Coordinates of C-alpha atoms and ligand atoms in Angstrom, one line a residue:
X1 CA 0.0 0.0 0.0
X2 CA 1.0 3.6 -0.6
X3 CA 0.3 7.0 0.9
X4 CA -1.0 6.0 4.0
X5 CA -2.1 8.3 7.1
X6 CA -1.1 6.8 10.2
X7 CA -1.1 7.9 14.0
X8 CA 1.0 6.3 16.2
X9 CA 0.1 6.5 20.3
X10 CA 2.8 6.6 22.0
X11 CA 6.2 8.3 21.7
X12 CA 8.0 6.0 23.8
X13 CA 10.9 3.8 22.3
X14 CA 7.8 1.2 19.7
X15 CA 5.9 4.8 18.7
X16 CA 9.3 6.5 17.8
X17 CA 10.6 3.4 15.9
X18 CA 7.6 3.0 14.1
X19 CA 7.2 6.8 13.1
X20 CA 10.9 6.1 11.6
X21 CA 9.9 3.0 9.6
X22 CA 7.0 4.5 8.7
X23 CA 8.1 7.3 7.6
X24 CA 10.8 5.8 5.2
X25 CA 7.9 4.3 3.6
X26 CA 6.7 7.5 2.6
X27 CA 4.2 7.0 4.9
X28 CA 2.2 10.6 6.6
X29 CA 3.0 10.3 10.6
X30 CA 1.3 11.9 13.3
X31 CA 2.8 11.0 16.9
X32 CA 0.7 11.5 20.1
X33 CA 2.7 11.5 23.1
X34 CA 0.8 12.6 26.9
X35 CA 3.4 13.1 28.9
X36 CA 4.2 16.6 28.2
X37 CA 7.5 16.8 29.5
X38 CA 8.4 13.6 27.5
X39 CA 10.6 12.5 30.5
X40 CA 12.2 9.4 30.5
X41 CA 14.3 7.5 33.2
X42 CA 18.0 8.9 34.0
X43 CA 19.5 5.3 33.5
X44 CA 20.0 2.3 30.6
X45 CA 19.2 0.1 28.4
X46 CA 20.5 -2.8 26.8
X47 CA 20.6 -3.9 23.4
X48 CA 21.1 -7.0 21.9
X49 CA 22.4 -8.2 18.7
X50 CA 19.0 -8.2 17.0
X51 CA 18.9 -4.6 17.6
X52 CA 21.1 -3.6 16.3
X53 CA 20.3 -5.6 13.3
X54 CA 17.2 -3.2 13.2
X55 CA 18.6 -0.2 14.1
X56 CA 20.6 -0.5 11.3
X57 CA 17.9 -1.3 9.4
X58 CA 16.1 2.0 10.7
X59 CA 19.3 3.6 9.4
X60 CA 19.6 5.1 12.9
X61 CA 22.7 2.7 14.0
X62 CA 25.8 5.0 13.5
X63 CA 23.6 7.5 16.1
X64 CA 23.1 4.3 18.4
X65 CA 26.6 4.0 18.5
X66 CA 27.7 6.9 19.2
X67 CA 25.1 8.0 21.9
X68 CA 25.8 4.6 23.7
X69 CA 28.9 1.9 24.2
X70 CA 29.3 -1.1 22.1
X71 CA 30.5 -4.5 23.4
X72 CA 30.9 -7.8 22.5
X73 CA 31.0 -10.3 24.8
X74 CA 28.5 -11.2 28.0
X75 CA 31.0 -11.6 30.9
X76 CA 28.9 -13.9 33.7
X77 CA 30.2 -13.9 37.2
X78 CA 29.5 -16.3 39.9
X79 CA 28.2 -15.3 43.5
X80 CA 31.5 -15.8 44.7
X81 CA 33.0 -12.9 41.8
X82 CA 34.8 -15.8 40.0
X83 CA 33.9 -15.5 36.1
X84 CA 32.2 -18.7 34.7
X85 CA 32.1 -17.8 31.3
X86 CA 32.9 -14.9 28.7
X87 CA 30.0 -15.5 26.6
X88 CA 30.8 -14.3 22.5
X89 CA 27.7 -12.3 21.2
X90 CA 27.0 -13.7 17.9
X91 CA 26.9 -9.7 15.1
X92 CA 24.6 -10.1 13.4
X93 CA 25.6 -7.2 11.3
X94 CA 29.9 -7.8 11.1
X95 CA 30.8 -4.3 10.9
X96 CA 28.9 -2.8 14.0
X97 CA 29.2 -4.2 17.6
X98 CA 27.6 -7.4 19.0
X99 CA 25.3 -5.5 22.0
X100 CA 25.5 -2.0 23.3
X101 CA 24.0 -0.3 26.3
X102 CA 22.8 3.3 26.1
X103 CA 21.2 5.6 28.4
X104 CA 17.2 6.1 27.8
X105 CA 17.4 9.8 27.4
X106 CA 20.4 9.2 24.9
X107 CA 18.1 6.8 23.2
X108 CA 15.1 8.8 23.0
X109 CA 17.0 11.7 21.7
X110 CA 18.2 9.8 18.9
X111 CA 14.9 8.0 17.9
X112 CA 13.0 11.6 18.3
X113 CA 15.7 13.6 15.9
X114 CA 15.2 10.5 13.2
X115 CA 11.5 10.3 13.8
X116 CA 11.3 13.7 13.1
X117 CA 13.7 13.7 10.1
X118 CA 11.6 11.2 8.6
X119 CA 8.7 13.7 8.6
X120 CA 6.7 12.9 11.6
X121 CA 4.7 15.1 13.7
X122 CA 4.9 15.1 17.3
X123 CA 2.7 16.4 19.4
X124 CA 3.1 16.2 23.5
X125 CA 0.8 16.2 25.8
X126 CA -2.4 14.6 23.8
X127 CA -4.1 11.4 24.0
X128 CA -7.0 9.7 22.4
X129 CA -10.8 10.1 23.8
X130 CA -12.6 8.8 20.9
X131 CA -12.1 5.9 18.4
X132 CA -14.3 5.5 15.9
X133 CA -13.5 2.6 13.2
X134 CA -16.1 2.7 9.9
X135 CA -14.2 -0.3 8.3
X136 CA -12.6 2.3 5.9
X137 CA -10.2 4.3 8.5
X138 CA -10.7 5.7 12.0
X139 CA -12.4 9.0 13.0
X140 CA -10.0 9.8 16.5
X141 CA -10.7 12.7 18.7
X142 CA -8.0 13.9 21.1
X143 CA -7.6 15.0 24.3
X144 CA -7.3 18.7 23.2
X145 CA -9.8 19.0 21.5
X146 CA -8.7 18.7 17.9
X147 CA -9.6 15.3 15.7
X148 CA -8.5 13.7 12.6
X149 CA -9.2 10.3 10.3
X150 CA -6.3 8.0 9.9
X151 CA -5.7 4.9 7.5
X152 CA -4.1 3.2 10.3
X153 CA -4.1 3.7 13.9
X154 CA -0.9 2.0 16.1
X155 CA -1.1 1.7 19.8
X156 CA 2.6 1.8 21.1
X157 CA 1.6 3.2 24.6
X158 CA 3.4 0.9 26.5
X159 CA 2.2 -1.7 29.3
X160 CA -0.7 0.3 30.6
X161 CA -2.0 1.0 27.1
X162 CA -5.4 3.4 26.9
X163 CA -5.2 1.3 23.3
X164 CA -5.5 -2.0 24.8
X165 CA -8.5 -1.0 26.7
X166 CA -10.1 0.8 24.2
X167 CA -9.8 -2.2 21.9
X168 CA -9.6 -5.1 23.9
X169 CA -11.7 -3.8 27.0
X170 CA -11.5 -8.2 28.5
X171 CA -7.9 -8.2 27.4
X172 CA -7.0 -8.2 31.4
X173 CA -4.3 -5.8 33.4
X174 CA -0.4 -6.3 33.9
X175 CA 0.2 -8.3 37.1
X176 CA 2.7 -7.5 39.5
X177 CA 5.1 -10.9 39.3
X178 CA 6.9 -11.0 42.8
X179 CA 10.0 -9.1 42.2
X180 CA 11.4 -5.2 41.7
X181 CA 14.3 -3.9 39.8
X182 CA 16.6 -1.4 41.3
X183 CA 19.1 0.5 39.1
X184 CA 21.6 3.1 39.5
X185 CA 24.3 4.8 37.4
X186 CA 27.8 5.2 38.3
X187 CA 31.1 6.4 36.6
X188 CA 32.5 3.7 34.1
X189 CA 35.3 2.0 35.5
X190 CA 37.7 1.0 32.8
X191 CA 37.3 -2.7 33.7
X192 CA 33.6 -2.5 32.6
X193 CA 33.9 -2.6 28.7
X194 CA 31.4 -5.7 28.4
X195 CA 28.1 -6.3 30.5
X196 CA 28.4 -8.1 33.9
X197 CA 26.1 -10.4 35.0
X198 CA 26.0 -13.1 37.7
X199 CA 24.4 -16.0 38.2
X200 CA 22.4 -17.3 41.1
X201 CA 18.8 -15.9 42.9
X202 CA 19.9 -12.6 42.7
X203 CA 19.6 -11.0 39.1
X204 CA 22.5 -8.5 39.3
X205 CA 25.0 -7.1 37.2
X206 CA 26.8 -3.9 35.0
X207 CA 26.1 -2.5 32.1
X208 CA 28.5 0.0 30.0
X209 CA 26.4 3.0 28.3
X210 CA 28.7 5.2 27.6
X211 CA 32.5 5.5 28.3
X212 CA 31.4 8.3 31.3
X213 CA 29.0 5.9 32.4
X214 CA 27.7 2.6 34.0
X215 CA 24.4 1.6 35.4
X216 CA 23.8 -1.7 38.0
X217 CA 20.3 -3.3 38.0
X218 CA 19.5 -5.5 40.8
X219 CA 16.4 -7.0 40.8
X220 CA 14.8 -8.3 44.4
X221 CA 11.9 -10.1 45.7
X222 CA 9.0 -7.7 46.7
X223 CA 6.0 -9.7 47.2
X224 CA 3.9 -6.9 49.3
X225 CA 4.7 -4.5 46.4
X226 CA 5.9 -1.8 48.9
X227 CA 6.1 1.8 48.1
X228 CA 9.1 2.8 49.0
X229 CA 9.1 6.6 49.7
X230 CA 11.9 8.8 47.7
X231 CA 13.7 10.1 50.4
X232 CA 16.1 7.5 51.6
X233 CA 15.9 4.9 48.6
X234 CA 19.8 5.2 48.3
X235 CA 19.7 3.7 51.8
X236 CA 17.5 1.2 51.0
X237 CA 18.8 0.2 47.7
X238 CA 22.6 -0.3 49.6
X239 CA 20.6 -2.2 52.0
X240 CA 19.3 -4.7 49.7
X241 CA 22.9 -5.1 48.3
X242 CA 24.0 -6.5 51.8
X243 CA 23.8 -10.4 50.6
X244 CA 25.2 -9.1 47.1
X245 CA 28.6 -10.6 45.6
X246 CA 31.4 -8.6 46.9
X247 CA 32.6 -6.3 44.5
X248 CA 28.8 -5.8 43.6
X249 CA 28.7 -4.4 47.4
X250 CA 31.5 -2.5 47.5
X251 CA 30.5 -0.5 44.0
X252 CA 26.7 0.0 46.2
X253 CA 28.6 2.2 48.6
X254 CA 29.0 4.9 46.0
X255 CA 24.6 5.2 46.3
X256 CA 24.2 7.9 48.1
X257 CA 21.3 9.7 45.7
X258 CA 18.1 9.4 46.5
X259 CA 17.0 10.8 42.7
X260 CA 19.5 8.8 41.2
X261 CA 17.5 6.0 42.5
X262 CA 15.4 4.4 40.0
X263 CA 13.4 1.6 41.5
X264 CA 10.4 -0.2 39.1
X265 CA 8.0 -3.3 40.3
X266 CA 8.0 -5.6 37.7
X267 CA 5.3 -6.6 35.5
X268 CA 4.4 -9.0 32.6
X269 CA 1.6 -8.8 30.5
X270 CA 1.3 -11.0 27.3
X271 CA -2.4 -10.5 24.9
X272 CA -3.4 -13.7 24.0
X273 CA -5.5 -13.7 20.4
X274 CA -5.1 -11.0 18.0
X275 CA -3.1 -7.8 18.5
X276 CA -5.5 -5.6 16.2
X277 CA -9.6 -4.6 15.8
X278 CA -10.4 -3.3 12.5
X279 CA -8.0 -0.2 11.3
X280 CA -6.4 -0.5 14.9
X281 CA -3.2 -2.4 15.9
X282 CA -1.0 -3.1 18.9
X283 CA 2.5 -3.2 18.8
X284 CA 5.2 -3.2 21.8
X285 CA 4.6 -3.5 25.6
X286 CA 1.1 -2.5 25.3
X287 CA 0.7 -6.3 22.9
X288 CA 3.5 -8.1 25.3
X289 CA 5.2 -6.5 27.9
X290 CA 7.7 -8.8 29.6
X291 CA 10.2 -8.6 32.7
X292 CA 13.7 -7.5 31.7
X293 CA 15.4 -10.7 32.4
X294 CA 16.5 -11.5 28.8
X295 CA 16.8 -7.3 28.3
X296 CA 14.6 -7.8 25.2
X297 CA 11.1 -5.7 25.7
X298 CA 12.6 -2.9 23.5
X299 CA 14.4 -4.8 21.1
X300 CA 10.7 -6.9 20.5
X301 CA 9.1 -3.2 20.0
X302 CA 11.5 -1.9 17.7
X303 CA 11.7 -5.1 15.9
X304 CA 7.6 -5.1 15.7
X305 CA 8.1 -1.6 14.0
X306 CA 10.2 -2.6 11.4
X307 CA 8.0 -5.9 10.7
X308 CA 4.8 -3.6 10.6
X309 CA 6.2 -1.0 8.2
X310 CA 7.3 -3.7 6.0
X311 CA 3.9 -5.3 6.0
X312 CA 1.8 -2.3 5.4
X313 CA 4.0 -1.5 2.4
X314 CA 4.1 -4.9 1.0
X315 CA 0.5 -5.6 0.9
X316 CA -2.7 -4.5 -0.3
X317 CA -5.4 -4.1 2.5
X318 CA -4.7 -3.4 6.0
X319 CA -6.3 -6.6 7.1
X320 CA -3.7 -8.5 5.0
X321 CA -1.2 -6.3 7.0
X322 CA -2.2 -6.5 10.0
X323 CA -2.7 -10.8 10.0
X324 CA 0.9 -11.0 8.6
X325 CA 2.7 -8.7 11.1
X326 CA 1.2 -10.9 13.6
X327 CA 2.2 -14.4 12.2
X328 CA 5.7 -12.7 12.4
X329 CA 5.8 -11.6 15.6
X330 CA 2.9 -13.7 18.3
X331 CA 5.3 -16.4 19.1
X332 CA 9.0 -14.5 18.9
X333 CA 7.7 -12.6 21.3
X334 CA 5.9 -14.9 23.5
X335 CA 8.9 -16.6 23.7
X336 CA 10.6 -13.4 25.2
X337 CA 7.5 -12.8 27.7
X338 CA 7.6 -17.0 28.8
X339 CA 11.1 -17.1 29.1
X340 CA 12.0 -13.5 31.2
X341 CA 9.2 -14.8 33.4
X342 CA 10.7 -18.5 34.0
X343 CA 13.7 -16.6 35.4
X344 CA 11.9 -14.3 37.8
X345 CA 10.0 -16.7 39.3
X346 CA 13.3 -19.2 39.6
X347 CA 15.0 -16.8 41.5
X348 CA 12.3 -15.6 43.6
X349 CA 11.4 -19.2 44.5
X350 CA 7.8 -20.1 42.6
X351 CA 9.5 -22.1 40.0
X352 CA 13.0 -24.0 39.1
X353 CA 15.8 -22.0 39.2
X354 CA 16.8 -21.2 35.5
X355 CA 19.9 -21.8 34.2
X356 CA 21.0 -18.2 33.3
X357 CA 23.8 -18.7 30.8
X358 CA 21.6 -21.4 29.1
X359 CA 18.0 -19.2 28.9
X360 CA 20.8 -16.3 27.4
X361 CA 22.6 -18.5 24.7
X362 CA 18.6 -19.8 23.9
X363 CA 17.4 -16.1 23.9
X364 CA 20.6 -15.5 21.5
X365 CA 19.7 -17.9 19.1
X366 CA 16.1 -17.4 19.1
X367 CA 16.5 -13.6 18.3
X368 CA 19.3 -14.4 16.0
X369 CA 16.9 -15.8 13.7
X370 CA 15.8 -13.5 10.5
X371 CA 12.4 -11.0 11.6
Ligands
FAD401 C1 13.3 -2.0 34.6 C2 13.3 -2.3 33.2 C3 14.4 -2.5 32.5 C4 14.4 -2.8 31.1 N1 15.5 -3.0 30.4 C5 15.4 -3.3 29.1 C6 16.6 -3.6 28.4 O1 17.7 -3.6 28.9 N2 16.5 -3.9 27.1 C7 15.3 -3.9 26.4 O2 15.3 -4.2 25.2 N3 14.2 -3.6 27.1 C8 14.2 -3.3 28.4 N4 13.1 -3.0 29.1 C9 11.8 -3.0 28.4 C10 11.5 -1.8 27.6 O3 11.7 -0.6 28.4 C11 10.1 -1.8 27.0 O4 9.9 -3.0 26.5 C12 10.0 -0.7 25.9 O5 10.2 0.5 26.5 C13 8.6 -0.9 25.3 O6 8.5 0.2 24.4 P1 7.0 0.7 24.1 O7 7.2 1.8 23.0 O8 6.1 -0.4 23.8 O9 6.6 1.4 25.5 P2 7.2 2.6 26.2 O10 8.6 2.7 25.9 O11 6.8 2.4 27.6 O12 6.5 3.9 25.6 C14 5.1 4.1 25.8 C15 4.9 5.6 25.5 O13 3.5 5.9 25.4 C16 3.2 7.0 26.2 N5 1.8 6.8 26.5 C17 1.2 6.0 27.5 N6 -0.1 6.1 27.4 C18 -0.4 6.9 26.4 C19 -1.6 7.4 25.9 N7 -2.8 7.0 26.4 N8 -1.6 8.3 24.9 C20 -0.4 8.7 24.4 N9 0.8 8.3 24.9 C21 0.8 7.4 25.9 C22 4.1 6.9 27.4 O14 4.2 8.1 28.1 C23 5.4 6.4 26.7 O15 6.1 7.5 26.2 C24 13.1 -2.8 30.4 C25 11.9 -2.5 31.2 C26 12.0 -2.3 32.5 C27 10.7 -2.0 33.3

């Protein structure tokens, strides 16, 4: 199909990838976006070989690269600090880097200035109140006031999607699984030039995102969900580091900021059935949001952005679209949401323990595989 009018909700890391792909196609792109501030998290993200594949497909990987740190092997630490196993990643594109980490507001800066670039417009601050399909395109009315008919409508607004429930109002709600992540950046140390991960119940490690900076994650069991108030999280998060591997300990005395803090319950959330209504589609977290265990939520959304671009250019209804972009992508990304799960609940105790290095060579291959 050609000459398409799409509006993408969401501007988050699936709406911005989208808006590029889309736009390449010489598709017209309107982005709605309701956060007005368009604030992100002050920490990182990692991204695996398959994204980079993508990225690079988006034409955006140069940008990637330079914004973040590129590595190439998985270094996996026992409790004890020992290292088990320096773990190749597979490029899937020779000439760039095997993984990189970034930091989100890095990343958002480069998909917005691309998105952008690509011709879309981006407007902050505005959601949908009204959706109204007629089998041809969709009548949408926003939250300021202003409305507009689009070919194609794509809801990429994230786990709590507005989309989902306007679309699938049985679909069901996210469920807390158990478990919290805490992160935190940190000067890069010039021995950190891969990530760091160990092994065992506690999911902890380092990431690389830039050469001035590092982040730790360090996910814990939380099954009361607590709230934990913002003043005196540094504490808190050095407390939970007290059964941590050593050098994992030591490196948590530098937490001493409170804002620097960033401390997220975990959720999954996978849509069973299909992923679209009529002119409508889901893509991203809001179709399967998963744990971070296998690091591969954002790498599923940006690959479901390329897959639906293709699909709307290469066939001739939107129905014929929409049925193949989810043949593609249901059971890759099940498969992501299933497996990050198995490991959360291993090492909070409601299921086997997983074996890490295993689920990450399996989670290697897997997205390895052509889109
Ligand atoms: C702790 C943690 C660590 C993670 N680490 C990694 C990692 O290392 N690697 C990785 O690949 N993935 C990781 N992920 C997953 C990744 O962040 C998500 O999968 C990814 O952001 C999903 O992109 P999305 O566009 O679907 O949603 P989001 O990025 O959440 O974007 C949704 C956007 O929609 C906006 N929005 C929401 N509702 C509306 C509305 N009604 N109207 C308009 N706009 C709306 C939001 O403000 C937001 O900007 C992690 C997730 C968590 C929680």
């Amino acid at each position: 199909m050609k000459d398409l009018s799409i509006l993408v909700v969401g501007g988050g890391i699936g709406g911005l990838t989208s808006a590029i792909a889309l736009g390449q196609r010489g598709f017209e792109v309107d982005v709605i976006e309701k956060d007005p501030d368009w604030s992100v998290y002050g920490v990182g993200i990692i991204q695996q070989a398959n994204v980079v594949r993508a990225v690079t497909a988006l034409g955006v990987i140069d940008d990637y690269i330079e914004a973040g740190y590129g590595y190439d092997f998985v270094e996996i630490y026992a409790p004890n600090d020992e290292l088990a196993a320096k773990v190749p990643v597979r490029r899937l594109v020779e000439e760039y880097p095997g993984q990189l980490g970034i930091g989100r507001p890095a990343l958002q800066k480069v998909l917005a200035d691309r998105a952008r670039a690509e011709g879309a417009r981006i407007r902050l601050g505005v959601t949908v109140t009204t959706l109204d399909d007629d089998h041809s395109g969709v009548d949408v009315t926003f939250s300021d006031g202003s409305s507009g008919r689009y070919d194609v409508v794509v809801g990429a607004d994230g786990l709590y999607s507005q989309m989902r429930d306007l679309l699938f109002p049985d679909a069901g709600q996210p469920e807390f699984v158990g478990q919290s992540v805490w992160r935190y950046n940190f000067p890069r140390t010039n021995d950190i030039v891969n990530m760091h991960a160990y092994t065992g119940t506690m999911g902890i490690g380092l990431v690389p995102l830039s050469h001035e900076f590092m982040y730790m994650y360090l996910t814990t069991p939380e099954p009361d969900n607590p709230r934990y108030p913002r003043e005196g999280l540094a504490g808190i998060m050095r407390g939970k580091l007290s059964d941590a591997p050593k050098r994992m300990a030591t490196l948590g005395e530098q937490i001493t900021d409170d804002d620097g803090v960033v401390y997220r319950p975990l959720d999954s959330h996978f849509l069973e059935g299909n992923w679209y209504r009529g002119h409508a589609i889901l893509i991203g977290d809001a179709a399967h949001g998963t744990t971070p265990h296998l690091g591969q939520g954002a790498g599923m959304a940006i690959e479901d952005s390329l897959v639906l671009a293709e699909e709307l250019q290469g066939r001739d209804s939107v129905n014929a679209a929409f049925a193949a972009f989810q043949e593609r992508r249901y059971e890759r990304c099940r498969y992501i949401v299933e497996a990050s799960l198995a490991i959360c609940m291993g090492q909070i105790g409601k299921g086997p323990l997983v074996n890490y290095p295993q689920a990450t060579a399996d989670m290697i291959r897997a997205t390895s595989e052509p889109l």
